[in-house]
Coordinates of C-alpha atoms and ligand atoms in Angstrom, one line a residue:
M1 CA 22.8 -13.2 6.3
E2 CA 22.1 -9.8 4.7
M3 CA 20.3 -9.2 1.3
T4 CA 22.8 -8.9 -1.5
S5 CA 22.5 -8.8 -5.3
A6 CA 22.8 -12.6 -5.3
S7 CA 20.1 -13.3 -2.8
R8 CA 16.8 -15.1 -3.8
I9 CA 14.1 -12.4 -3.2
Y10 CA 10.4 -13.2 -3.4
V11 CA 8.0 -10.3 -4.0
A12 CA 4.6 -11.6 -3.1
G13 CA 2.0 -9.4 -4.8
H14 CA 4.3 -8.2 -7.7
A15 CA 1.5 -7.3 -10.0
G16 CA -0.1 -4.8 -7.7
L17 CA 0.5 -1.1 -7.0
V18 CA 3.1 -1.8 -4.3
G19 CA 4.6 -5.0 -5.6
S20 CA 5.3 -3.6 -9.1
A21 CA 7.1 -0.7 -7.5
V22 CA 9.2 -3.0 -5.3
L23 CA 10.1 -5.0 -8.3
R24 CA 11.1 -1.9 -10.3
R25 CA 13.3 -0.7 -7.3
L26 CA 15.0 -4.1 -6.8
E27 CA 15.7 -4.4 -10.5
A28 CA 17.1 -0.9 -10.7
L29 CA 19.4 -1.7 -7.8
G30 CA 20.8 -4.7 -9.6
Y31 CA 19.2 -7.7 -7.6
R32 CA 19.4 -10.6 -9.9
H33 CA 17.2 -13.3 -8.5
I34 CA 13.8 -11.9 -8.0
L35 CA 11.0 -14.5 -7.7
T36 CA 7.4 -13.9 -8.5
A37 CA 4.3 -15.9 -9.0
T38 CA 1.1 -14.9 -10.7
R39 CA -2.3 -15.4 -9.1
D40 CA -3.0 -18.3 -11.5
Q41 CA 0.3 -20.0 -10.6
L42 CA -0.1 -19.5 -6.8
D43 CA -3.2 -18.8 -4.7
L44 CA -1.6 -17.1 -1.6
R45 CA -4.6 -18.2 0.5
D46 CA -3.8 -21.8 0.1
Q47 CA -1.3 -22.9 2.7
A48 CA -0.4 -26.2 1.0
A49 CA 0.2 -24.4 -2.4
V50 CA 2.2 -21.8 -0.7
N51 CA 4.4 -24.3 1.1
Y52 CA 4.9 -26.2 -2.1
W53 CA 6.0 -23.1 -3.9
F54 CA 8.5 -22.1 -1.1
K55 CA 9.9 -25.6 -1.1
A56 CA 10.4 -25.4 -4.8
N57 CA 11.8 -21.9 -5.0
R58 CA 13.6 -21.4 -1.7
P59 CA 13.4 -17.6 -1.3
E60 CA 15.9 -16.1 1.2
F61 CA 14.1 -12.7 1.5
V62 CA 10.5 -12.0 1.2
F63 CA 8.6 -8.7 0.5
L64 CA 5.0 -9.5 1.7
V65 CA 3.2 -6.9 -0.2
A66 CA 0.2 -8.9 -1.5
G67 CA -3.4 -8.4 -0.3
T68 CA -6.9 -7.5 -1.2
V69 CA -7.1 -3.7 -1.1
G70 CA -9.5 -1.0 -2.0
G71 CA -11.0 2.4 -1.2
I72 CA -13.7 3.3 1.2
M73 CA -16.7 1.8 -0.7
A74 CA -15.0 -1.4 -1.5
N75 CA -14.0 -1.9 2.2
A76 CA -17.4 -1.0 3.4
T77 CA -19.3 -3.3 1.0
R78 CA -17.0 -6.3 0.8
P79 CA -15.8 -6.8 4.4
A80 CA -15.7 -10.6 4.1
E81 CA -13.3 -10.6 1.3
F82 CA -11.0 -8.0 2.9
I83 CA -10.8 -10.0 6.2
Y84 CA -10.6 -13.5 4.7
D85 CA -8.1 -12.8 1.9
N86 CA -5.8 -10.7 3.9
M87 CA -5.7 -12.9 7.1
M88 CA -5.1 -16.0 4.9
I89 CA -2.4 -14.4 2.7
H90 CA -0.3 -13.1 5.7
A91 CA -0.8 -16.4 7.6
T92 CA 0.3 -18.7 4.6
V93 CA 3.3 -16.6 3.6
V94 CA 4.7 -15.9 7.1
H95 CA 4.2 -19.6 8.1
A96 CA 5.9 -20.8 4.9
S97 CA 8.7 -18.3 5.4
H98 CA 9.3 -19.8 8.8
L99 CA 9.1 -23.5 7.5
Y100 CA 11.6 -22.9 4.7
D101 CA 14.0 -20.8 6.7
V102 CA 13.6 -17.3 5.0
Q103 CA 16.3 -15.0 6.4
K104 CA 14.1 -11.9 6.6
L105 CA 10.6 -11.0 5.7
L106 CA 9.0 -7.5 5.4
Y107 CA 5.3 -7.4 5.9
L108 CA 3.4 -4.4 4.7
G109 CA 0.3 -3.2 6.7
S110 CA -1.6 0.0 6.4
S111 CA -2.2 3.2 8.5
C112 CA -5.9 2.2 9.0
I113 CA -4.7 -0.1 11.8
Y114 CA -4.7 2.9 14.2
P115 CA -7.9 3.8 16.1
R116 CA -10.5 6.2 14.5
E117 CA -10.0 8.8 17.1
C118 CA -6.3 8.5 17.4
P119 CA -4.3 11.6 18.4
Q120 CA -2.4 13.0 15.3
P121 CA 0.1 12.4 14.1
M122 CA -0.1 8.7 14.9
T123 CA 2.8 7.1 16.6
E124 CA 3.6 3.4 16.4
D125 CA 2.5 2.8 20.0
M126 CA -1.0 4.0 19.5
L127 CA -1.8 0.5 17.9
L128 CA -4.9 -1.1 19.8
S129 CA -5.5 2.0 22.0
G130 CA -9.1 2.6 20.8
P131 CA -11.9 1.4 18.5
L132 CA -11.3 1.3 14.8
E133 CA -12.9 3.2 11.9
P134 CA -16.1 1.1 11.0
T135 CA -15.7 1.6 7.2
N136 CA -12.5 -0.4 7.1
E137 CA -12.6 -2.3 10.3
S138 CA -12.3 -5.9 8.5
Y139 CA -9.2 -4.8 6.6
A140 CA -7.7 -3.1 9.7
V141 CA -8.2 -6.2 11.8
A142 CA -6.6 -8.4 9.4
K143 CA -3.6 -6.0 9.0
I144 CA -3.3 -5.9 12.9
A145 CA -3.2 -9.7 12.9
G146 CA -0.4 -9.6 10.4
I147 CA 1.8 -7.5 12.7
K148 CA 1.1 -9.7 15.6
L149 CA 1.8 -12.8 13.4
C150 CA 5.3 -11.4 12.6
Q151 CA 5.9 -10.6 16.2
A152 CA 4.8 -14.0 17.3
Y153 CA 7.2 -15.8 14.9
R154 CA 10.0 -13.5 16.1
T155 CA 9.3 -14.3 19.8
Q156 CA 8.8 -18.0 19.5
Y157 CA 11.1 -18.9 16.6
G158 CA 13.6 -16.0 16.5
R159 CA 12.5 -15.1 13.1
R160 CA 13.6 -11.7 11.6
F161 CA 10.2 -10.8 10.4
I162 CA 9.4 -7.0 10.4
S163 CA 6.3 -4.9 9.7
A164 CA 6.0 -1.5 8.0
M165 CA 2.8 0.5 8.0
P166 CA 2.5 2.8 5.0
T167 CA 0.1 5.7 4.7
N168 CA -2.2 6.2 1.7
L169 CA -0.3 5.1 -1.5
Y170 CA -0.8 6.2 -5.1
G171 CA 1.3 5.9 -8.4
P172 CA 1.6 3.8 -11.6
H173 CA -0.4 0.4 -11.6
D174 CA -3.0 1.8 -9.2
N175 CA -6.7 0.8 -9.4
F176 CA -8.5 3.5 -11.3
D177 CA -11.9 1.8 -11.1
L178 CA -14.4 4.2 -9.5
T179 CA -16.3 1.6 -7.4
S180 CA -13.2 0.1 -5.8
S181 CA -10.4 2.6 -6.0
H182 CA -8.9 5.0 -3.4
V183 CA -9.5 8.7 -3.6
L184 CA -6.4 9.8 -5.6
P185 CA -6.8 7.5 -8.6
A186 CA -10.5 8.1 -8.5
L187 CA -10.1 11.8 -8.7
I188 CA -7.6 11.4 -11.7
R189 CA -10.1 9.3 -13.4
K190 CA -13.0 11.7 -12.7
F191 CA -11.3 14.8 -13.8
H192 CA -9.9 13.0 -16.8
D193 CA -13.3 11.7 -17.8
A194 CA -14.9 15.2 -17.3
R195 CA -12.2 16.8 -19.5
M196 CA -12.7 14.2 -22.2
G197 CA -16.5 14.4 -22.0
G198 CA -16.4 18.2 -22.2
T199 CA -18.0 18.6 -18.8
R200 CA -17.0 20.8 -15.9
E201 CA -18.7 19.1 -13.0
V202 CA -16.6 16.6 -10.9
V203 CA -18.2 14.9 -7.9
V204 CA -16.1 14.5 -4.8
W205 CA -17.5 12.0 -2.1
G206 CA -18.1 13.3 1.3
S207 CA -17.6 16.7 2.8
G208 CA -14.1 17.3 1.5
R209 CA -12.9 17.9 5.0
P210 CA -11.3 14.6 6.0
K211 CA -7.5 14.9 5.9
R212 CA -5.2 12.3 4.4
E213 CA -1.5 11.8 3.9
F214 CA -0.2 10.4 0.4
L215 CA 3.0 8.7 -0.4
H216 CA 4.2 7.9 -3.9
V217 CA 4.6 4.1 -4.3
D218 CA 8.2 4.6 -5.6
D219 CA 9.1 6.3 -2.4
L220 CA 7.4 3.4 -0.5
A221 CA 9.4 0.9 -2.6
D222 CA 12.6 2.7 -1.7
A223 CA 11.6 2.7 2.0
C224 CA 10.8 -1.0 1.9
H225 CA 14.3 -1.8 0.5
F226 CA 15.9 0.5 3.2
L227 CA 14.0 -1.3 6.0
M228 CA 14.9 -4.7 4.7
Q229 CA 18.5 -3.6 4.9
R230 CA 18.5 -1.5 8.1
Y231 CA 15.5 -2.4 10.4
D232 CA 15.2 -5.4 12.6
E233 CA 12.8 -4.8 15.5
A234 CA 9.6 -6.3 16.7
S235 CA 7.6 -3.1 16.6
H236 CA 6.1 -2.1 13.3
I237 CA 7.3 1.2 11.7
N238 CA 5.4 4.0 10.1
V239 CA 6.1 5.0 6.5
G240 CA 4.8 8.3 5.2
T241 CA 5.7 11.8 4.4
G242 CA 4.6 13.4 7.7
E243 CA 2.4 15.9 5.8
D244 CA -1.4 15.8 5.1
L245 CA -4.0 17.8 3.3
S246 CA -7.8 17.8 3.1
I247 CA -9.7 15.9 0.4
A248 CA -10.9 19.2 -1.0
E249 CA -7.3 20.5 -1.2
L250 CA -6.3 17.2 -2.9
A251 CA -9.1 17.6 -5.4
M252 CA -7.9 21.0 -6.3
M253 CA -4.4 19.8 -6.8
V254 CA -5.7 16.9 -9.1
R255 CA -7.8 19.5 -10.9
E256 CA -4.8 21.7 -11.5
A257 CA -2.9 18.8 -13.2
V258 CA -5.7 17.2 -15.1
H259 CA -8.7 19.6 -15.8
P260 CA -8.2 23.2 -14.5
D261 CA -11.6 24.4 -15.7
A262 CA -13.5 21.8 -13.6
E263 CA -15.9 22.6 -10.7
L264 CA -16.0 20.5 -7.6
V265 CA -19.3 19.2 -6.3
F266 CA -19.4 17.5 -2.9
D267 CA -21.7 14.5 -2.5
A268 CA -22.5 14.4 1.3
A269 CA -24.4 11.2 0.9
K270 CA -21.0 9.4 0.6
P271 CA -19.0 8.5 3.7
D272 CA -16.1 10.6 5.0
G273 CA -14.4 7.7 6.8
T274 CA -11.7 8.5 9.4
P275 CA -11.5 12.3 10.0
R276 CA -7.7 12.4 9.8
K277 CA -4.9 9.8 9.2
L278 CA -1.4 11.4 9.6
L279 CA 1.5 9.1 10.5
D280 CA 4.3 10.2 12.9
V281 CA 7.4 9.2 10.9
S282 CA 10.0 10.3 13.4
R283 CA 11.3 6.8 13.9
L284 CA 11.7 6.4 10.1
H285 CA 13.3 9.8 9.7
A286 CA 15.8 9.0 12.7
L287 CA 16.9 6.0 10.8
G288 CA 17.8 8.2 7.9
W289 CA 15.0 7.8 5.4
T290 CA 12.8 10.5 4.0
H291 CA 10.6 10.6 0.9
T292 CA 11.7 12.5 -2.1
I293 CA 8.6 12.8 -4.5
T294 CA 6.3 15.8 -3.8
L295 CA 2.6 15.2 -4.0
R296 CA 2.3 17.7 -7.0
D297 CA 5.0 16.0 -9.0
G298 CA 3.6 12.6 -8.1
I299 CA 0.2 13.4 -9.2
R300 CA 1.5 14.7 -12.6
S301 CA 3.7 11.7 -13.2
T302 CA 0.8 9.4 -12.2
Y303 CA -1.5 11.2 -14.6
E304 CA 1.1 10.8 -17.4
W305 CA 1.2 7.1 -16.8
F306 CA -2.5 6.9 -16.8
L307 CA -2.6 8.8 -20.2
E308 CA 0.0 6.4 -21.5
Q309 CA -2.2 3.5 -20.7
E310 CA -5.1 5.1 -22.4
R311 CA -3.0 5.9 -25.4
Q312 CA -1.8 2.3 -25.7
G313 CA -5.5 1.4 -25.6
L314 CA -4.8 -0.8 -22.5
A315 CA -7.6 -1.1 -20.0
V316 CA -6.4 0.6 -17.0
R317 CA -6.5 -2.0 -14.4
A318 CA -9.6 -2.6 -12.4
R319 CA -9.0 -5.0 -9.6
Ligands
LIG401 P1 -9.8 5.8 3.3 O1 -8.5 6.6 3.4 O2 -9.7 4.5 3.8 O3 -10.9 6.7 3.8 O4 -10.1 5.6 1.7 P2 -10.3 6.3 0.4 O5 -9.0 6.7 -0.3 O6 -11.3 5.6 -0.4 O7 -11.1 7.7 0.8 C1 -10.5 8.8 1.4 C2 -11.4 10.0 1.5 O8 -11.7 10.5 0.2 C3 -12.8 9.6 2.0 O9 -13.3 10.7 2.9 C4 -13.6 9.6 0.7 O10 -15.0 9.8 1.0 C5 -13.0 10.7 0.0 N1 -13.4 10.6 -1.5 C6 -13.7 11.7 -2.2 N2 -14.0 11.4 -3.5 C7 -13.7 10.0 -3.5 C8 -13.8 9.1 -4.6 O11 -14.1 9.5 -5.8 N3 -13.4 7.8 -4.3 C9 -13.0 7.4 -3.1 N4 -12.6 6.2 -2.9 N5 -12.9 8.4 -2.1 C10 -13.3 9.6 -2.3

C-alpha cells in the first residue's frame, strides 16, 4: 500500500523543527488524515502509552521525527538525556509500528552518526568505520541504534522501515536558546541581540574553522515525503545539499542578513567539535531529489520568521 491523500499519517514530533515542517509539507500536498499527539498527551518514551495510542489511532504511515536534540554544549553536558530519550523514543515507536501493522515508517537520524575522522564527503557505507566525535557520542550512538532497529524489523518481520540521515538543519520553529541551540539559530540570536543592544561585538564559539553543511528544514520535509514515496531499502540514505562552509563564513553570512556592522570575536575556550561534516548525497541525487533553498535565502527567511515571533511578543521557543 502506498501513501495517498486518504492515508492515516502520524508525524511523531510534530511540534519540533522537523516535525512542524513535515506537517506543513503534508498539509500543503493535500493529505487529509494527519495524526499528531502533544508531549502531554503521549510520552514517546513509554512503550505501553505508545502502544495504546497506536491501537486507538491506527496510523498507516509514520514519520518518526521526534527526539531530544541540541547543539554542541547541550550534547556535551546532557549526555544521559540524549541517549536515554532518543533510544526510548525510537524503540517504542518502531515497535508499536510493527505491532499495529504500519505500512511504512521513515526514521530520521543525523549526520553525527559518522566517525569523527570520516573521509569527506561522507558516504552511507562509512557508518561504524571509526570512533565517534566525543561531544555528541551519546546522541550518535542512539541514532545509530535507530538505524539498526529499522533494519532489524525489516530483516526479521519484513517491515518497510527506512532511515534518512539529514545534515545540520535550520529554519522556522528552531531553538534559539543560546545554551542549547545549534550554531545557525545561535548566530541569528547573537547578531540580533547585538543589533538591538547597539553593540558590535558578536562572540562565535571555537576557532571558526570547522566546516558544516546546512539544509533548510522545508527542503528536508520535501525530501522526507519524497523518500516515503520512493525509497524502500535497508540502508539509510543521506539528505543534504552536498555543499559546506566554515563556521566563520557562516557567521559572516548571518552578519550580512542581520547586523552588517558587527565584528566577529572567536572564543577559543569553546569546543570546535567535529572538524568537518559534509554528506555525500549522490544516492539521493540519483533518485531525483535535490534541495532548492539556498543558504543565503534560508537565513534571510528564517530571520524574518524570528522577527515575526519577536513582533508578536511570543517567546521564541527554548526547548
Ligand atoms: P555540531 O554540528 O554538532 O558541532 O553542533 P553545533 O551546531 O552546536 O556547532 C557547530 C559548530 O559551530 C561548532 O564548531 C561550534 O563550536 C560552532 N559555534 C560557533 N558559535 C556557536 C554558538 O553560538 N552556538 C553553537 N551551538 N555553536 C557555535
